Short mmCIF file of C-alpha atoms and ligand atoms in Angstrom, two decimals:
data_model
loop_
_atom_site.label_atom_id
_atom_site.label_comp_id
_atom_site.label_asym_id
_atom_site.label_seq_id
_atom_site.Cartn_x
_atom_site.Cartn_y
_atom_site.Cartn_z
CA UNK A 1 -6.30 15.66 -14.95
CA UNK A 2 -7.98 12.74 -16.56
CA UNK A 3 -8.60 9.87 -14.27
CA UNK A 4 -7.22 7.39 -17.38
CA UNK A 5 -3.23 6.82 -16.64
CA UNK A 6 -0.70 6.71 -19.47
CA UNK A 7 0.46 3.62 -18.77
CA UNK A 8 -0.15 1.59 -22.37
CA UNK A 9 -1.50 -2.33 -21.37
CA UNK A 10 1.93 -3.64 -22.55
CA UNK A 11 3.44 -1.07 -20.35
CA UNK A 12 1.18 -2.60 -17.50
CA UNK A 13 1.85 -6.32 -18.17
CA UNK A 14 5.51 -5.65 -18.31
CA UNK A 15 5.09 -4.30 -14.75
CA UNK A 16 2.70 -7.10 -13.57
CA UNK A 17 -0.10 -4.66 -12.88
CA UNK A 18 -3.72 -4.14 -14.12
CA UNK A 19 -5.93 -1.26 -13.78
CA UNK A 20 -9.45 -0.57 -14.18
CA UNK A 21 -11.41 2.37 -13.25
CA UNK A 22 -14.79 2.55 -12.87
CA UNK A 23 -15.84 5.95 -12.06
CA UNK A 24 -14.05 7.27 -8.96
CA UNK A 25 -12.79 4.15 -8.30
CA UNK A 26 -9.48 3.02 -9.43
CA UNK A 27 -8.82 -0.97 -8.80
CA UNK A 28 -5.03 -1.77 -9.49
CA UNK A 29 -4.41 -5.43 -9.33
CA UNK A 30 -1.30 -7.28 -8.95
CA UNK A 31 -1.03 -9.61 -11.92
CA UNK A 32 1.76 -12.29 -11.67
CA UNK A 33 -0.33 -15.01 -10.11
CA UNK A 34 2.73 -17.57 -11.60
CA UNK A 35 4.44 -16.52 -8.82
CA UNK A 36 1.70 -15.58 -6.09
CA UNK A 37 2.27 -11.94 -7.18
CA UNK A 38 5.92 -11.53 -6.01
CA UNK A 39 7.28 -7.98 -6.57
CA UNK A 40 9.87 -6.64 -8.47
CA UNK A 41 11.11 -3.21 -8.95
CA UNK A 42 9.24 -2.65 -12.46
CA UNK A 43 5.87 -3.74 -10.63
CA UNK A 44 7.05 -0.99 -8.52
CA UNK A 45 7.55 1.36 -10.96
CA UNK A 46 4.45 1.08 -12.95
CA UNK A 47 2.27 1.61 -9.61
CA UNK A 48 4.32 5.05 -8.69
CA UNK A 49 3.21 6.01 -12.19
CA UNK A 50 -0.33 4.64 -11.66
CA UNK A 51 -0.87 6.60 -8.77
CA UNK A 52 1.22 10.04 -9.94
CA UNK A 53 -0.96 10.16 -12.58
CA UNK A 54 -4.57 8.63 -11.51
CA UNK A 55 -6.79 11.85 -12.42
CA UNK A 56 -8.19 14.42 -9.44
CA UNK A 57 -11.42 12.49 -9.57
CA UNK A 58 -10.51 9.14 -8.49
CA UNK A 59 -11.53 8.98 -4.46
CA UNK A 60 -11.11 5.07 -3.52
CA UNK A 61 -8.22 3.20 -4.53
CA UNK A 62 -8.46 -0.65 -4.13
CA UNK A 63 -5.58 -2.62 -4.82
CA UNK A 64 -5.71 -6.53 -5.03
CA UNK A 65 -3.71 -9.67 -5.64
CA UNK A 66 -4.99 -11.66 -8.90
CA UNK A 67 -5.49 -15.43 -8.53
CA UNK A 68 -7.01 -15.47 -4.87
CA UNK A 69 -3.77 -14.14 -2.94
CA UNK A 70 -2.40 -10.73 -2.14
CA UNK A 71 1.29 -10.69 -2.69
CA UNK A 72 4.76 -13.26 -1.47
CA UNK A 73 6.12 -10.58 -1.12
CA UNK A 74 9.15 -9.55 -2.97
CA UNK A 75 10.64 -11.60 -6.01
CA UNK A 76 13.07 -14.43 -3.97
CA UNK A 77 14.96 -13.97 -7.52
CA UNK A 78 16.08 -10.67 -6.39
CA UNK A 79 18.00 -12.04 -3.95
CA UNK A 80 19.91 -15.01 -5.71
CA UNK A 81 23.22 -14.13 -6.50
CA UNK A 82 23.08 -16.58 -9.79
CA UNK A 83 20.58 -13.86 -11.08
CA UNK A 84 23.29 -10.83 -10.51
CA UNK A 85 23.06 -9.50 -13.60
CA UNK A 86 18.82 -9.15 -13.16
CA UNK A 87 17.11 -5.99 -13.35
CA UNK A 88 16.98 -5.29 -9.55
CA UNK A 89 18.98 -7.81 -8.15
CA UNK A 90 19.88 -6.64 -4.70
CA UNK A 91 23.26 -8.71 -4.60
CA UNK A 92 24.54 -6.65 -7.37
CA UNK A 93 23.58 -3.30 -5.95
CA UNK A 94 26.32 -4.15 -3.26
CA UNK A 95 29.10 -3.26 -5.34
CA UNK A 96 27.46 0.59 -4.82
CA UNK A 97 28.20 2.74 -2.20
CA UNK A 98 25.87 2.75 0.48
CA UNK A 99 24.01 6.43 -0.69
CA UNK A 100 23.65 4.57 -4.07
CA UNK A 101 21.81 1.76 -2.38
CA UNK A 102 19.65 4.28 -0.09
CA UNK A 103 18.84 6.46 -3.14
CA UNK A 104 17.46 3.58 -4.98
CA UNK A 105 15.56 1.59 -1.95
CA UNK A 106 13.70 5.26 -1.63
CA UNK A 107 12.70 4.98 -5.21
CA UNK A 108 11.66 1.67 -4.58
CA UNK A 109 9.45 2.99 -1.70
CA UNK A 110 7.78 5.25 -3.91
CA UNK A 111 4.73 3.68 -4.57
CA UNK A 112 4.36 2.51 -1.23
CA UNK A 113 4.17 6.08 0.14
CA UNK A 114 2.21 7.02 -2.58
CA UNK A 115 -0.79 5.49 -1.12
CA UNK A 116 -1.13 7.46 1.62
CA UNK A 117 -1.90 10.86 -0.78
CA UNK A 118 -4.75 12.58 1.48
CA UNK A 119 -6.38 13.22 -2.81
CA UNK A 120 -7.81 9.43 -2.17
CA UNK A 121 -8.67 6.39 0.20
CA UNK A 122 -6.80 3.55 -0.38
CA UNK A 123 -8.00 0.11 0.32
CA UNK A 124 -5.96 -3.05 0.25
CA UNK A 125 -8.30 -6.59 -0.31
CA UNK A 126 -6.40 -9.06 1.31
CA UNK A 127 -7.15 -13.10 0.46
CA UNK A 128 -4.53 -15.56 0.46
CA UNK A 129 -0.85 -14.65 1.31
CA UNK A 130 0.35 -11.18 2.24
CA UNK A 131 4.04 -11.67 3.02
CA UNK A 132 6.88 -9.14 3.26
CA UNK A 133 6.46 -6.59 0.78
CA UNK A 134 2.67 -7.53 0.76
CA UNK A 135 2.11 -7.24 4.16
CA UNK A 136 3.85 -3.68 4.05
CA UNK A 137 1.91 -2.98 0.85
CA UNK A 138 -1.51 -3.46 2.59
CA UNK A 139 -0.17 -1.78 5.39
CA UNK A 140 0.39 1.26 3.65
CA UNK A 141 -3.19 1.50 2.44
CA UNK A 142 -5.95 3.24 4.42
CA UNK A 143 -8.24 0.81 5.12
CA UNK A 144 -8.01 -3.25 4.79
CA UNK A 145 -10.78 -5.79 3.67
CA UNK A 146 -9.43 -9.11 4.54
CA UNK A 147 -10.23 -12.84 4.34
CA UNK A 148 -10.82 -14.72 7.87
CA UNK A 149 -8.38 -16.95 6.39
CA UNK A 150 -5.26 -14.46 4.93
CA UNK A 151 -2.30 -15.24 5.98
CA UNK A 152 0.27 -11.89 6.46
CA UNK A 153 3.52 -12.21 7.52
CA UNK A 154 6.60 -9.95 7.94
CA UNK A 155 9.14 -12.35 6.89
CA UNK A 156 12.09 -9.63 6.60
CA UNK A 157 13.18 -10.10 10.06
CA UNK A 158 13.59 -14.09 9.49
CA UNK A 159 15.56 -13.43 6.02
CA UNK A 160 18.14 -11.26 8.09
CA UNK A 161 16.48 -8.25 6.89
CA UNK A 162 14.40 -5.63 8.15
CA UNK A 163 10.80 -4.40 6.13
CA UNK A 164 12.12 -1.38 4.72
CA UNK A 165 9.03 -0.78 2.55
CA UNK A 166 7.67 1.96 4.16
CA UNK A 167 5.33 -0.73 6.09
CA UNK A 168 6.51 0.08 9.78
CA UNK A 169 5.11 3.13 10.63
CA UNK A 170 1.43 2.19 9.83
CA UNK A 171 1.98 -1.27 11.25
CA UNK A 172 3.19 0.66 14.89
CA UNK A 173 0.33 2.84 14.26
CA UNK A 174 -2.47 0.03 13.86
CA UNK A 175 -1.43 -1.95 16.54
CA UNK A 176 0.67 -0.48 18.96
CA UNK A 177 4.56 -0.77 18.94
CA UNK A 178 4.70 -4.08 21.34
CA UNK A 179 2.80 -6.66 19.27
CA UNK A 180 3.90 -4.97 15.89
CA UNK A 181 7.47 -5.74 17.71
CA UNK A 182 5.93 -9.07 18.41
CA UNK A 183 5.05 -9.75 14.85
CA UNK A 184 8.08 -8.61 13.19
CA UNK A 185 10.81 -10.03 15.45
CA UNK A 186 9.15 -13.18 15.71
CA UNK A 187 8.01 -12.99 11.65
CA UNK A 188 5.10 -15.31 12.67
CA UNK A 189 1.95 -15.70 10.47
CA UNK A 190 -1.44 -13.55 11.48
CA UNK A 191 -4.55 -14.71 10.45
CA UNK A 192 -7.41 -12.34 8.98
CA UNK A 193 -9.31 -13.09 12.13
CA UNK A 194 -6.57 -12.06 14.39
CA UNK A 195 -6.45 -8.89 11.97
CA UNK A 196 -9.27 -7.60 12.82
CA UNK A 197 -9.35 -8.45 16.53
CA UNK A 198 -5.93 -6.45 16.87
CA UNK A 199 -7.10 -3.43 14.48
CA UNK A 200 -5.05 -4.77 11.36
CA UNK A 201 -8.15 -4.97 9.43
CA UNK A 202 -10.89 -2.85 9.51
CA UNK A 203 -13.24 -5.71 7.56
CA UNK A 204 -13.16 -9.34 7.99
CA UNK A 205 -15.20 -11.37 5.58
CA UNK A 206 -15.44 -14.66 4.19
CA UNK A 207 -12.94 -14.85 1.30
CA UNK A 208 -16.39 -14.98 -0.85
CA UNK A 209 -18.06 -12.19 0.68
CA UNK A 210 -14.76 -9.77 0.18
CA UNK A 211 -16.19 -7.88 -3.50
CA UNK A 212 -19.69 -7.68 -1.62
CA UNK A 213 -17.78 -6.22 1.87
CA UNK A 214 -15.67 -3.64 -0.74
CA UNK A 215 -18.66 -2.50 -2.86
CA UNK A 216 -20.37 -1.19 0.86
CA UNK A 217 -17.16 0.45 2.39
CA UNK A 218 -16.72 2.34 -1.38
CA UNK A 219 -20.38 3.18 -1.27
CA UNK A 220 -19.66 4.34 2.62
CA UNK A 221 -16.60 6.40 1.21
CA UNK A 222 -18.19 8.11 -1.27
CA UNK A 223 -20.89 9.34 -0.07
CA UNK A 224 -19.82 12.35 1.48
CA UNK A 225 -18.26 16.16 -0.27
CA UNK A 226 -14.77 14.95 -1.82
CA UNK A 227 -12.70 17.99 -0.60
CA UNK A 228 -14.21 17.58 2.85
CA UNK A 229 -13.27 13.34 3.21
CA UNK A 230 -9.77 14.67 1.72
CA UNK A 231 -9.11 17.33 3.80
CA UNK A 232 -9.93 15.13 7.14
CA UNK A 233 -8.06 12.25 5.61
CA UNK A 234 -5.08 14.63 6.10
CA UNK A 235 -6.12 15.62 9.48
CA UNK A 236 -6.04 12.60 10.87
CA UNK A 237 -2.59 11.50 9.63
CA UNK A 238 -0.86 14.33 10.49
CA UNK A 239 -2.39 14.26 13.95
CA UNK A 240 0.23 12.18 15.84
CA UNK A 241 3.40 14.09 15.02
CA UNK A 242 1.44 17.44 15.70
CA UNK A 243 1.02 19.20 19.71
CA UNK A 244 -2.60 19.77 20.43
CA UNK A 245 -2.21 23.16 19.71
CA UNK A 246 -0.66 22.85 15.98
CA UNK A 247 -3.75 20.04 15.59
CA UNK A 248 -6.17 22.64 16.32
CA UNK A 249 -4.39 25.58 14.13
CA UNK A 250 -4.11 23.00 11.30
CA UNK A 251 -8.39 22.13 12.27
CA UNK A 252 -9.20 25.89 11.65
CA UNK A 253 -6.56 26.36 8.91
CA UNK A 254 -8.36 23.45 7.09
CA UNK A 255 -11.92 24.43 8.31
CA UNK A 256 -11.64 27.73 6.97
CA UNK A 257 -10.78 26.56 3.00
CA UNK A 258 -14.07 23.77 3.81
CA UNK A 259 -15.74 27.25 4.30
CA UNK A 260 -14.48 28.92 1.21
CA UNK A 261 -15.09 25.85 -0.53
CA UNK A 262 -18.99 25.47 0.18
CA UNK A 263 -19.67 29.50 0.00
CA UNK A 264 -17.83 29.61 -3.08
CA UNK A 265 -15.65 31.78 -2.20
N1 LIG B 301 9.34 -14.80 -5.24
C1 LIG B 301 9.44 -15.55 -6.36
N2 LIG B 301 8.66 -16.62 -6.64
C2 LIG B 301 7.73 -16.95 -5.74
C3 LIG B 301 7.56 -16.22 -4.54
C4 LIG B 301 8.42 -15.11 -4.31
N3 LIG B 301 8.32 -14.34 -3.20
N4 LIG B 301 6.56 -16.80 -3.83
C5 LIG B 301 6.13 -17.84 -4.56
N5 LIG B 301 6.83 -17.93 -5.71
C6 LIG B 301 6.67 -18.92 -6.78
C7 LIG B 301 7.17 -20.29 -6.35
O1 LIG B 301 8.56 -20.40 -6.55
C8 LIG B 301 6.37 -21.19 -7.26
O2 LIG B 301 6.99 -21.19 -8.54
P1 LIG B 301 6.97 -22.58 -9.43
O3 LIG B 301 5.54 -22.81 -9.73
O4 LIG B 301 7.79 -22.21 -10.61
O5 LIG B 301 7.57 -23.62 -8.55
C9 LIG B 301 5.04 -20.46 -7.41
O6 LIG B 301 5.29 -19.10 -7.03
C10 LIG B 301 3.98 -21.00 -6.49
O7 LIG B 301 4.53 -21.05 -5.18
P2 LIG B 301 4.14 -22.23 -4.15
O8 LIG B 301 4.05 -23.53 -4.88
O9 LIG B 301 5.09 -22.13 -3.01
O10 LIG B 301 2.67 -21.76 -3.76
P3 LIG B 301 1.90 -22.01 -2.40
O11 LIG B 301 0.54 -21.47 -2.64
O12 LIG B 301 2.03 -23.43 -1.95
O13 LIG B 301 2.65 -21.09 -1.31
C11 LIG B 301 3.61 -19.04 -0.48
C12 LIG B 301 2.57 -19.71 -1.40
C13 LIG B 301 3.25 -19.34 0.98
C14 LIG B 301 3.49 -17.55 -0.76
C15 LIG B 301 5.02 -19.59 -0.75
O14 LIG B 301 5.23 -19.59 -2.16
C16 LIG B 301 6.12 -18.78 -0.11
O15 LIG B 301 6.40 -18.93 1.07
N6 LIG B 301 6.79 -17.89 -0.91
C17 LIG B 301 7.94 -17.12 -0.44
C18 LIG B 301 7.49 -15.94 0.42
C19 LIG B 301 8.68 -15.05 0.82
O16 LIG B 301 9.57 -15.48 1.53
N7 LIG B 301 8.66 -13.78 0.33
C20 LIG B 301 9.70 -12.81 0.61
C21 LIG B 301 9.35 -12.04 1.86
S1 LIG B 301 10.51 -10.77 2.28
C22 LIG B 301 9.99 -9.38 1.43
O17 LIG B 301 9.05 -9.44 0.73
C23 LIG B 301 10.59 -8.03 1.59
C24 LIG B 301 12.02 -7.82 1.49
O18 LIG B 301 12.41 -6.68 1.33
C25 LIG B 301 13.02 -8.87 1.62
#
């Protein structure tokens, strides 16, 4: 598959999104800085059909906030009942049965889960705000480059919701399920420094010094046999809901294609 998507560039700035890629690197930037890059479900969209479609070739995929912050999160306009009739609009959805509503909220987690595909790395750059669905979005990349002075925030909890972007599971996984509890419940604001003493970001930088800090990790991620990084990329998420003993079947199972693979054969 080519590594170019479909998506035409009014197609992308209808769904607030840019894309560039530069050799195996994809970069897919959210691009509503009016509005600190809040998300709505076409923004959504366009990046489940960015990343279904991004060729076999791409290995790192960044994605960034435009206009020096990440993302507030989902589009407030969603959820004002003067804006029913909106594309979206979560009040309206209520007058669907509750299937209806599931059905659609797992569309709208989509591109979320999408990041996780073991084909690439996914890396979120984090400056500015990262709130709600921007906190879960950069939680559901691989690997986090953030500014000592981001600001994330799970603000579901405090808006009588609960993050239902498919950001819990990595968030329990990064930092253990007490002070992800902690941070939810309490939908207080974490610094980038405090990311990356609790293992929420695996870079902390000056805000300056982020491009510099993501040019070395995609050198670092790169370097090494594509199929190998991929196939140990999948390894190592599947590890915690697997017994030892299915880890080390799915080890050889995976070791023995890495074989095939070099041998040619
Ligand atoms: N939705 C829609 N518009 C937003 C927005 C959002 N989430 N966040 C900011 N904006 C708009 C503001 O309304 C403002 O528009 P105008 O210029 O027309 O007034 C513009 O963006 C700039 O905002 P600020 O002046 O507030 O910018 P700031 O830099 O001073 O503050 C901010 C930035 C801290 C992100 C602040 O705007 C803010 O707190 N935004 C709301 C964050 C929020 O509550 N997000 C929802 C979280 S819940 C979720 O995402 C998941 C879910 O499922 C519910």
């Amino acid at each position: 598959m080519s590594t170019i998507a479909t998506m035409t560039a009014d197609e992308l700035a209808h769904a607030g999104l840019r894309l560039s890629v530069d050799g195996v690197v994809a970069t897919i930037t959210l691009d509503r800085p009016a509005v600190r890059n809040a998300q709505v479900p076409r923004l959504w969209a366009g990046m489940a059909r960015i990343l279904r479609e991004l060729g076999d070739d791409v290995r790192v995929v960044v994605v960034r906030g435009a206009g020096g912050t990440f993302s507030a999160g989902l589009d407030l306009s969603l959820l004002d009942p003067a804006q029913a009739e909106e594309e979206g609009n979560f009040i309206a959805t209520l007058a669907s049965s509750d299937q209806e509503i599931i059905d659609q909220i797992a569309i709208y987690q989509e591109p979320f889960a999408l990041l996780s595909d073991p084909r690439f790395i996914t890396v979120a750059v984090v400056e500015g705000h990262a709130i709600g669905a921007g906190f879960q979005l950069a939680l559901c990349c691989d690997l986090r480059i953030v500014a000592d002075d981001a600001r994330f925030c799970m603000k579901e909890p405090a808006l009588g919701l609960v993050p239902d972007l498919v950001g819990t599971k990595p968030l329990v996984a990064a930092v253990g399920y007490a002070r992800a509890l902690e941070i939810c419940a309490s939908a207080r604001v974490v610094s980038g420094a405090e990311a990356g003493e609790i293992g929420l970001a695996q870079v902390v930088a000056p805000a300056a010094e982020l491009d510099g800090a993501l040019a070395a990790m995609v050198e670092a991620l790169t370097a090494h046999p594509h199929g190998a990084v991929s196939a140990t990329k999948a390894l190592l998420q599947d590890a915690p809901a697997r017994s030892l003993d299915d880890q080390r079947l799915a080890e050889r199972t995976a070791q023995v294609k890495r074989f095939r693979a070099l041998a040619g054969r």
